[in-house]
PDB file of C-alpha atoms in Angstrom:
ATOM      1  CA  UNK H 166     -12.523  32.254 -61.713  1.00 50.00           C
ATOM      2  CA  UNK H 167     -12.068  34.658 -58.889  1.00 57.00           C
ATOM      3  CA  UNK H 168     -11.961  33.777 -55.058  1.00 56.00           C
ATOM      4  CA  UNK H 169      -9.710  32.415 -52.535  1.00 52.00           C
ATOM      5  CA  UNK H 170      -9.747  28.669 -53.950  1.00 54.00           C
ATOM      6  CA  UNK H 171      -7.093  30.686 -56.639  1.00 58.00           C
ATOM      7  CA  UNK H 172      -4.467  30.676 -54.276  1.00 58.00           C
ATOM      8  CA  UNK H 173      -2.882  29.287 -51.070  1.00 63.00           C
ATOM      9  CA  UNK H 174      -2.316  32.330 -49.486  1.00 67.00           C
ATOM     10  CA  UNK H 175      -6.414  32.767 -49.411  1.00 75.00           C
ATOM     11  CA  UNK H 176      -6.757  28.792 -47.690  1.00 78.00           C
ATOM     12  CA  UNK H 177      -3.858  29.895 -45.122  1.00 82.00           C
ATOM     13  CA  UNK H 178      -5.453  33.313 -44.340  1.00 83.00           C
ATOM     14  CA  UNK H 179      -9.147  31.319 -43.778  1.00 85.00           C
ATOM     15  CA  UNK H 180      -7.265  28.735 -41.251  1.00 87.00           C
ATOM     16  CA  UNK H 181      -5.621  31.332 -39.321  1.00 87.00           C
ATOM     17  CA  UNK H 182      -8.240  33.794 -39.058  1.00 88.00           C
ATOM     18  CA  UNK H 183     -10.303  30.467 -37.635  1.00 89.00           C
ATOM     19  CA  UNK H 184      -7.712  29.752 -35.456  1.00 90.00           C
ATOM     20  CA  UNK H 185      -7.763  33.082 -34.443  1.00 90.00           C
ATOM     21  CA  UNK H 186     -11.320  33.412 -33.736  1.00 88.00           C
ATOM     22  CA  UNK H 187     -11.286  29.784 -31.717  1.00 88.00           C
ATOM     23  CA  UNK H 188      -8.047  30.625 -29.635  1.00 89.00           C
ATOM     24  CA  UNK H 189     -10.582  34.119 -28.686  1.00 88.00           C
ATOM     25  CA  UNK H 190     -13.533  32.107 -28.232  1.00 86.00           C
ATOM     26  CA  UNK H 191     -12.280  30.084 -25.512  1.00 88.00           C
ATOM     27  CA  UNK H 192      -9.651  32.456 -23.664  1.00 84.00           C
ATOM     28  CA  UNK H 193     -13.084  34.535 -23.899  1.00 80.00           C
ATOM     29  CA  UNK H 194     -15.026  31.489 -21.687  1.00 81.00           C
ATOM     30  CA  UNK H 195     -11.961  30.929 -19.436  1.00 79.00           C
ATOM     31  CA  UNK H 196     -12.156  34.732 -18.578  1.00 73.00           C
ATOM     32  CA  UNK H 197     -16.041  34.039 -17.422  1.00 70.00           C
ATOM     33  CA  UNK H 198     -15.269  30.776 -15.726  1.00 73.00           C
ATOM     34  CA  UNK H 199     -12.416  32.510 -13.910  1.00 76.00           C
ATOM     35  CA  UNK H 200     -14.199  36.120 -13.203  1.00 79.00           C
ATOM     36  CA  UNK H 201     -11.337  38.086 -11.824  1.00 83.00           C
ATOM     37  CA  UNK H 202     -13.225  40.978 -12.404  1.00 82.00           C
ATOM     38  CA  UNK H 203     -14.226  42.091  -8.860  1.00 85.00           C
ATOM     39  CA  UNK H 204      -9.803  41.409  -8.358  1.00 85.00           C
ATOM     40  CA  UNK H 205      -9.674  43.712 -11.240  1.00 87.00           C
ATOM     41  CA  UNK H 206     -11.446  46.506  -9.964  1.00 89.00           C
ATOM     42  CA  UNK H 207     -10.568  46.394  -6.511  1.00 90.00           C
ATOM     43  CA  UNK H 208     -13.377  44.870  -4.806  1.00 91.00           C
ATOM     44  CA  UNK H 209     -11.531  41.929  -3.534  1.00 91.00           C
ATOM     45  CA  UNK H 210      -7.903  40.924  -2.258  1.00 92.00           C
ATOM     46  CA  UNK H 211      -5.849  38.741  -4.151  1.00 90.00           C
ATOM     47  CA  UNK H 212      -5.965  36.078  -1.568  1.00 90.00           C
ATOM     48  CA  UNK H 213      -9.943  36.131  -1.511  1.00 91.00           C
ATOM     49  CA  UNK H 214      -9.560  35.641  -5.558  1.00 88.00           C
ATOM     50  CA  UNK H 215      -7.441  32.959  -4.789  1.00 89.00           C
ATOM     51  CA  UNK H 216      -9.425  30.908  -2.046  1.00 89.00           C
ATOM     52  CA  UNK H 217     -12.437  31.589  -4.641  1.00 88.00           C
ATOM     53  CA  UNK H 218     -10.413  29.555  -7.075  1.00 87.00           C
ATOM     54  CA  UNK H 219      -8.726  27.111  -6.074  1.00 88.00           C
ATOM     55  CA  UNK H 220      -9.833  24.681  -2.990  1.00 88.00           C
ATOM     56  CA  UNK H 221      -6.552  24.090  -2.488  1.00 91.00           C
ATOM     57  CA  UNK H 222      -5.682  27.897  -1.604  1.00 93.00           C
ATOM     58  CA  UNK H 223      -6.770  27.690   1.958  1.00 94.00           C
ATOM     59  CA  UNK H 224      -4.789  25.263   2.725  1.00 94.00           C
ATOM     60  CA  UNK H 225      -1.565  26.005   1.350  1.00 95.00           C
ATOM     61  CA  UNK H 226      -2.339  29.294   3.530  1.00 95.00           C
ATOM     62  CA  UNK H 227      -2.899  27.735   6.505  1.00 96.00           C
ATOM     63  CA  UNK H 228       0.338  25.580   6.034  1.00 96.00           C
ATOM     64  CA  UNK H 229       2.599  28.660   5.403  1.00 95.00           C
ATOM     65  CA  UNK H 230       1.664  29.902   8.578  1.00 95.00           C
ATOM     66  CA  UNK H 231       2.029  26.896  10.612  1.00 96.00           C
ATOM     67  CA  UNK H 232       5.200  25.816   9.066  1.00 95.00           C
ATOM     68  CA  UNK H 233       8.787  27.166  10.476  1.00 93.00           C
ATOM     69  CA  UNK H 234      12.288  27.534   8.805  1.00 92.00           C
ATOM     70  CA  UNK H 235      13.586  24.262   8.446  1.00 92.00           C
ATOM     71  CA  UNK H 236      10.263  21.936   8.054  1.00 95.00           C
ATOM     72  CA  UNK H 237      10.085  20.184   4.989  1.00 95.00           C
ATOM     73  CA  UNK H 238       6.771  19.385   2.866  1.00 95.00           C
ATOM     74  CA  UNK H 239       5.855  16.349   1.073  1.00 94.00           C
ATOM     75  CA  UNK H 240       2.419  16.552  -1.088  1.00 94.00           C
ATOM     76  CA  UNK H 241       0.038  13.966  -2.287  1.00 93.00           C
ATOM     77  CA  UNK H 242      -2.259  14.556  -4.850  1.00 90.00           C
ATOM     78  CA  UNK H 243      -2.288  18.423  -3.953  1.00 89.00           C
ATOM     79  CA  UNK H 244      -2.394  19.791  -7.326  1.00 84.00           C
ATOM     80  CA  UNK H 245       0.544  22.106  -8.946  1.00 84.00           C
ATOM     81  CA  UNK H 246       0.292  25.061  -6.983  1.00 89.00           C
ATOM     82  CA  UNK H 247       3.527  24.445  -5.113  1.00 89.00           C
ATOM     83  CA  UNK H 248       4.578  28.204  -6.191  1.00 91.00           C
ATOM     84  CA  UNK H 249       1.981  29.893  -3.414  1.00 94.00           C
ATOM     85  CA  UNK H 250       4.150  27.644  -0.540  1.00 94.00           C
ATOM     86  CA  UNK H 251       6.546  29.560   1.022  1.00 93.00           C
ATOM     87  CA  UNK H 252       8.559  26.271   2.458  1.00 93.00           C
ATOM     88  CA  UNK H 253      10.751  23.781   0.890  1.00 94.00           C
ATOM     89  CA  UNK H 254       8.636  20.800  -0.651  1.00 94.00           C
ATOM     90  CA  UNK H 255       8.755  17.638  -2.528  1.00 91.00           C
ATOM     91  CA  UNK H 256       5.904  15.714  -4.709  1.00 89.00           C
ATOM     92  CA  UNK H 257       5.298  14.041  -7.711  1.00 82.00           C
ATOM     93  CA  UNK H 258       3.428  15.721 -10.420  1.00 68.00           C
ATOM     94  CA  UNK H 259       3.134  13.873 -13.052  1.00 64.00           C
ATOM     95  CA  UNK H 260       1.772  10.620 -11.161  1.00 73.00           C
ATOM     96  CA  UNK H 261       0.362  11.700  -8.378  1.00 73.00           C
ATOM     97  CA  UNK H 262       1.957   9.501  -6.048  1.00 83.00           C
ATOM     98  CA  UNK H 263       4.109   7.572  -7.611  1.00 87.00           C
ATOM     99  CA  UNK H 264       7.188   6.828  -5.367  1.00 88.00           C
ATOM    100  CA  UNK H 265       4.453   6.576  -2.246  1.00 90.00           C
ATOM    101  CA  UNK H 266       2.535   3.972  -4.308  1.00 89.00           C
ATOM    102  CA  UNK H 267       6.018   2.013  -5.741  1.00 90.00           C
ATOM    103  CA  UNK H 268       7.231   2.350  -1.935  1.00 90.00           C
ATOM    104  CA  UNK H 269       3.892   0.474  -0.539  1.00 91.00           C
ATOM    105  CA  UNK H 270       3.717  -2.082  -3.594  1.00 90.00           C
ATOM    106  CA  UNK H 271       7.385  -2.949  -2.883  1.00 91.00           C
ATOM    107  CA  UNK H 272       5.937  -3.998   1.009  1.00 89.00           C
ATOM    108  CA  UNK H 273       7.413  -1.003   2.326  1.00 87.00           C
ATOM    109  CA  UNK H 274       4.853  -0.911   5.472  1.00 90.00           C
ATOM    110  CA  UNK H 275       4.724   1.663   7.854  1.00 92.00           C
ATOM    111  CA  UNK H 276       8.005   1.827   9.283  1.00 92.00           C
ATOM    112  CA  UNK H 277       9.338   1.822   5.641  1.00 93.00           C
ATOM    113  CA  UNK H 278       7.159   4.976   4.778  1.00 94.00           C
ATOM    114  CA  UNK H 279       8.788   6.574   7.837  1.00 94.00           C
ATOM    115  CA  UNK H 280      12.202   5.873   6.532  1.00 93.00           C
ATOM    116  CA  UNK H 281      11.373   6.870   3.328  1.00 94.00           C
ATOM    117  CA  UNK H 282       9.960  10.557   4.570  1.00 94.00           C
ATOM    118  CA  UNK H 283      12.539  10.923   6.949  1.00 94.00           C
ATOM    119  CA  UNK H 284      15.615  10.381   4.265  1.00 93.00           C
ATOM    120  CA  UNK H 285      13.955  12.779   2.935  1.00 92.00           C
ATOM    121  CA  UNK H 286      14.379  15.481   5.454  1.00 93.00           C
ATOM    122  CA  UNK H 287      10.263  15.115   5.533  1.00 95.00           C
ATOM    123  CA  UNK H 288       8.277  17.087   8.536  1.00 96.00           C
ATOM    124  CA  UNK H 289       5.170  17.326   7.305  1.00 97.00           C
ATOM    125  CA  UNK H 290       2.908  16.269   4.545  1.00 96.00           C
ATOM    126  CA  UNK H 291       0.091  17.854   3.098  1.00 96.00           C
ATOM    127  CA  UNK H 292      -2.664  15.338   1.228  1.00 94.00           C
ATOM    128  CA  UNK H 293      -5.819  15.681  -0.778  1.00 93.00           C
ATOM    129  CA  UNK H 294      -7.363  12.510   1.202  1.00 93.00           C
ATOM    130  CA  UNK H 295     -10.806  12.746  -1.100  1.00 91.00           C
ATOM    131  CA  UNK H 296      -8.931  11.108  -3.783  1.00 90.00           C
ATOM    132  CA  UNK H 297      -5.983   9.268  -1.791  1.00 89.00           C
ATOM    133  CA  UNK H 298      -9.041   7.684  -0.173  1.00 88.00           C
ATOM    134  CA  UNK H 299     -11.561   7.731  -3.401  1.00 89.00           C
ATOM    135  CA  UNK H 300     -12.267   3.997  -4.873  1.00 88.00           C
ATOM    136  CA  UNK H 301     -11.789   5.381  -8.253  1.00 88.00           C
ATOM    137  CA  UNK H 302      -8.346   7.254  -7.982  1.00 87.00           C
ATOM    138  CA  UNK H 303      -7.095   6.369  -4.520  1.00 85.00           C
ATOM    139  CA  UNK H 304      -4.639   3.295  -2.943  1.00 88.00           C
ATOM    140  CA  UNK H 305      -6.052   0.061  -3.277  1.00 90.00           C
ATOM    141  CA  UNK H 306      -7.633  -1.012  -0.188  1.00 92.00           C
ATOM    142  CA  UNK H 307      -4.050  -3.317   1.006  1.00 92.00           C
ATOM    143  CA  UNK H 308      -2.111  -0.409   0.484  1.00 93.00           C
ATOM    144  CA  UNK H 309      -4.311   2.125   1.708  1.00 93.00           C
ATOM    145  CA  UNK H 310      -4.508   0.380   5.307  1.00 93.00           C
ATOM    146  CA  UNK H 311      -0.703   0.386   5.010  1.00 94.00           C
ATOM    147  CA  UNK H 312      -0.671   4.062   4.776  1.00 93.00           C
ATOM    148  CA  UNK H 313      -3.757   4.363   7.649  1.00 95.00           C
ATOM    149  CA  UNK H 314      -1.338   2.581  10.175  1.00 95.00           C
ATOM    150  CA  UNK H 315       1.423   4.779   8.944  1.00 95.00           C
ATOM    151  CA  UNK H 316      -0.850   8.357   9.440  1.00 96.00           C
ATOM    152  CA  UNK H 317      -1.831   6.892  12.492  1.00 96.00           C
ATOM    153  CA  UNK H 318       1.479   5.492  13.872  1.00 94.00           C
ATOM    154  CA  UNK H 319       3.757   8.428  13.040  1.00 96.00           C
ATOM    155  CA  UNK H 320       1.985  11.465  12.179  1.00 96.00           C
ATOM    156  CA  UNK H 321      -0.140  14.371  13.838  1.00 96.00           C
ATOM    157  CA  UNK H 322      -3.279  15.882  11.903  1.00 96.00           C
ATOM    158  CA  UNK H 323      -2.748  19.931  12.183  1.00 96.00           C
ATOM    159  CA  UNK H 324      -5.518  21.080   9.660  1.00 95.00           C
ATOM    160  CA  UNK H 325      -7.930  19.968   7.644  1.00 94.00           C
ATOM    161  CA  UNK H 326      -9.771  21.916   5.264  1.00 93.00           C
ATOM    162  CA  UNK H 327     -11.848  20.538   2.594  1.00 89.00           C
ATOM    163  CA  UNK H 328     -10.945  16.988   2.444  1.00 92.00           C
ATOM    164  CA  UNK H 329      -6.870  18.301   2.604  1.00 95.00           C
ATOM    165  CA  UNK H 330      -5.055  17.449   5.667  1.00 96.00           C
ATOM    166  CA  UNK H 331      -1.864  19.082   6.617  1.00 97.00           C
ATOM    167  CA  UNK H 332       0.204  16.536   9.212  1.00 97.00           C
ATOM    168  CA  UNK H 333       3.021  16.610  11.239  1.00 97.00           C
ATOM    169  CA  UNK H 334       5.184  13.568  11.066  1.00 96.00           C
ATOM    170  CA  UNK H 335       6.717  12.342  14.389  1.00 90.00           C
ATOM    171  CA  UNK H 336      10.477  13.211  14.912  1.00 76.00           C
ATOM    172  CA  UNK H 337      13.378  10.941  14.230  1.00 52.00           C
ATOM    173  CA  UNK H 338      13.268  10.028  18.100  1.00 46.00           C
ATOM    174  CA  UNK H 339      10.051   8.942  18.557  1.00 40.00           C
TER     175      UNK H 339
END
């Protein structure tokens, strides 16, 4: 009997040169989802690639040029992209919104959300309000009016772009 069913070494080659063909397959379709090639040849900037790609690129632009030395940014539900800020910030990643949501189910109310942010050294935050808002993923609708009276109580709207909304929160002294 000849073949590769005679030895291992035959079964391992098969499974990598699958894996291998796979792995190409779909860094192949990620390439075409992505389509940097106009970036590649020139044709566009790196920011227009960017704001192409992400809809959270024009914001985070439009935040690093509002934002001075010494502000502090808290995000909610803004996506991992923290890298293309260029001031300090806070959020949570791996739930969304977790201490925001622990603060509100604890009864924090509004005046507890402003402690919390300004403990924080908090100036500004920057939120994805489509799903903060959205009856799927966002606050439940007790919590979600808590956070309302908050926005509207102690924070500015600066931007908005695309269902993102960069605010200012109100100083200590106010």
């Amino acid at each position: 009997c000849y073949g590769l069913a005679q030895t291992k070494k035959g079964w391992t080659q098969i499974i990598v040169v699958l894996a291998l063909a796979f792995n190409l397959i779909q860094g192949g379709r990620e390439l075409l989802n992505t389509n940097p090639f106009r970036y590649w040849k020139g044709e566009e900037t790196k920011e227009q690639y960017l704001v192409r790609q992400l809809s959270v690129y024009p914001i985070y632009q439009k935040t690093n040029q509002l934002l001075q030395p010494g502000d502090r940014l808290f995000m909610i539900h803004m996506k991992n992209y923290g890298y293309y800020l260029k001031v300090p910030w806070d959020a949570d990643f791996v739930f969304e919104r977790y201490r925001l949501e622990k603060l509100l189910r604890a009864g924090a109310g509004a005046k507890g959300l402003k402690t919390f942010f300004e403990k924080h050294g908090t100036t500004h935050l920057l939120i994805n309000e489509r799903i903060l808002t959205s009856q799927e993923m966002g606050l439940e609708k007790q919590e979600l009016a808590v956070f309302s009276e908050f926005l509207k109580a102690f924070a500015s709207p600066l931007v908005r772009d695309q269902g993102h909304v960069l605010y200012q929160l109100k100083s200590i002294k106010n």
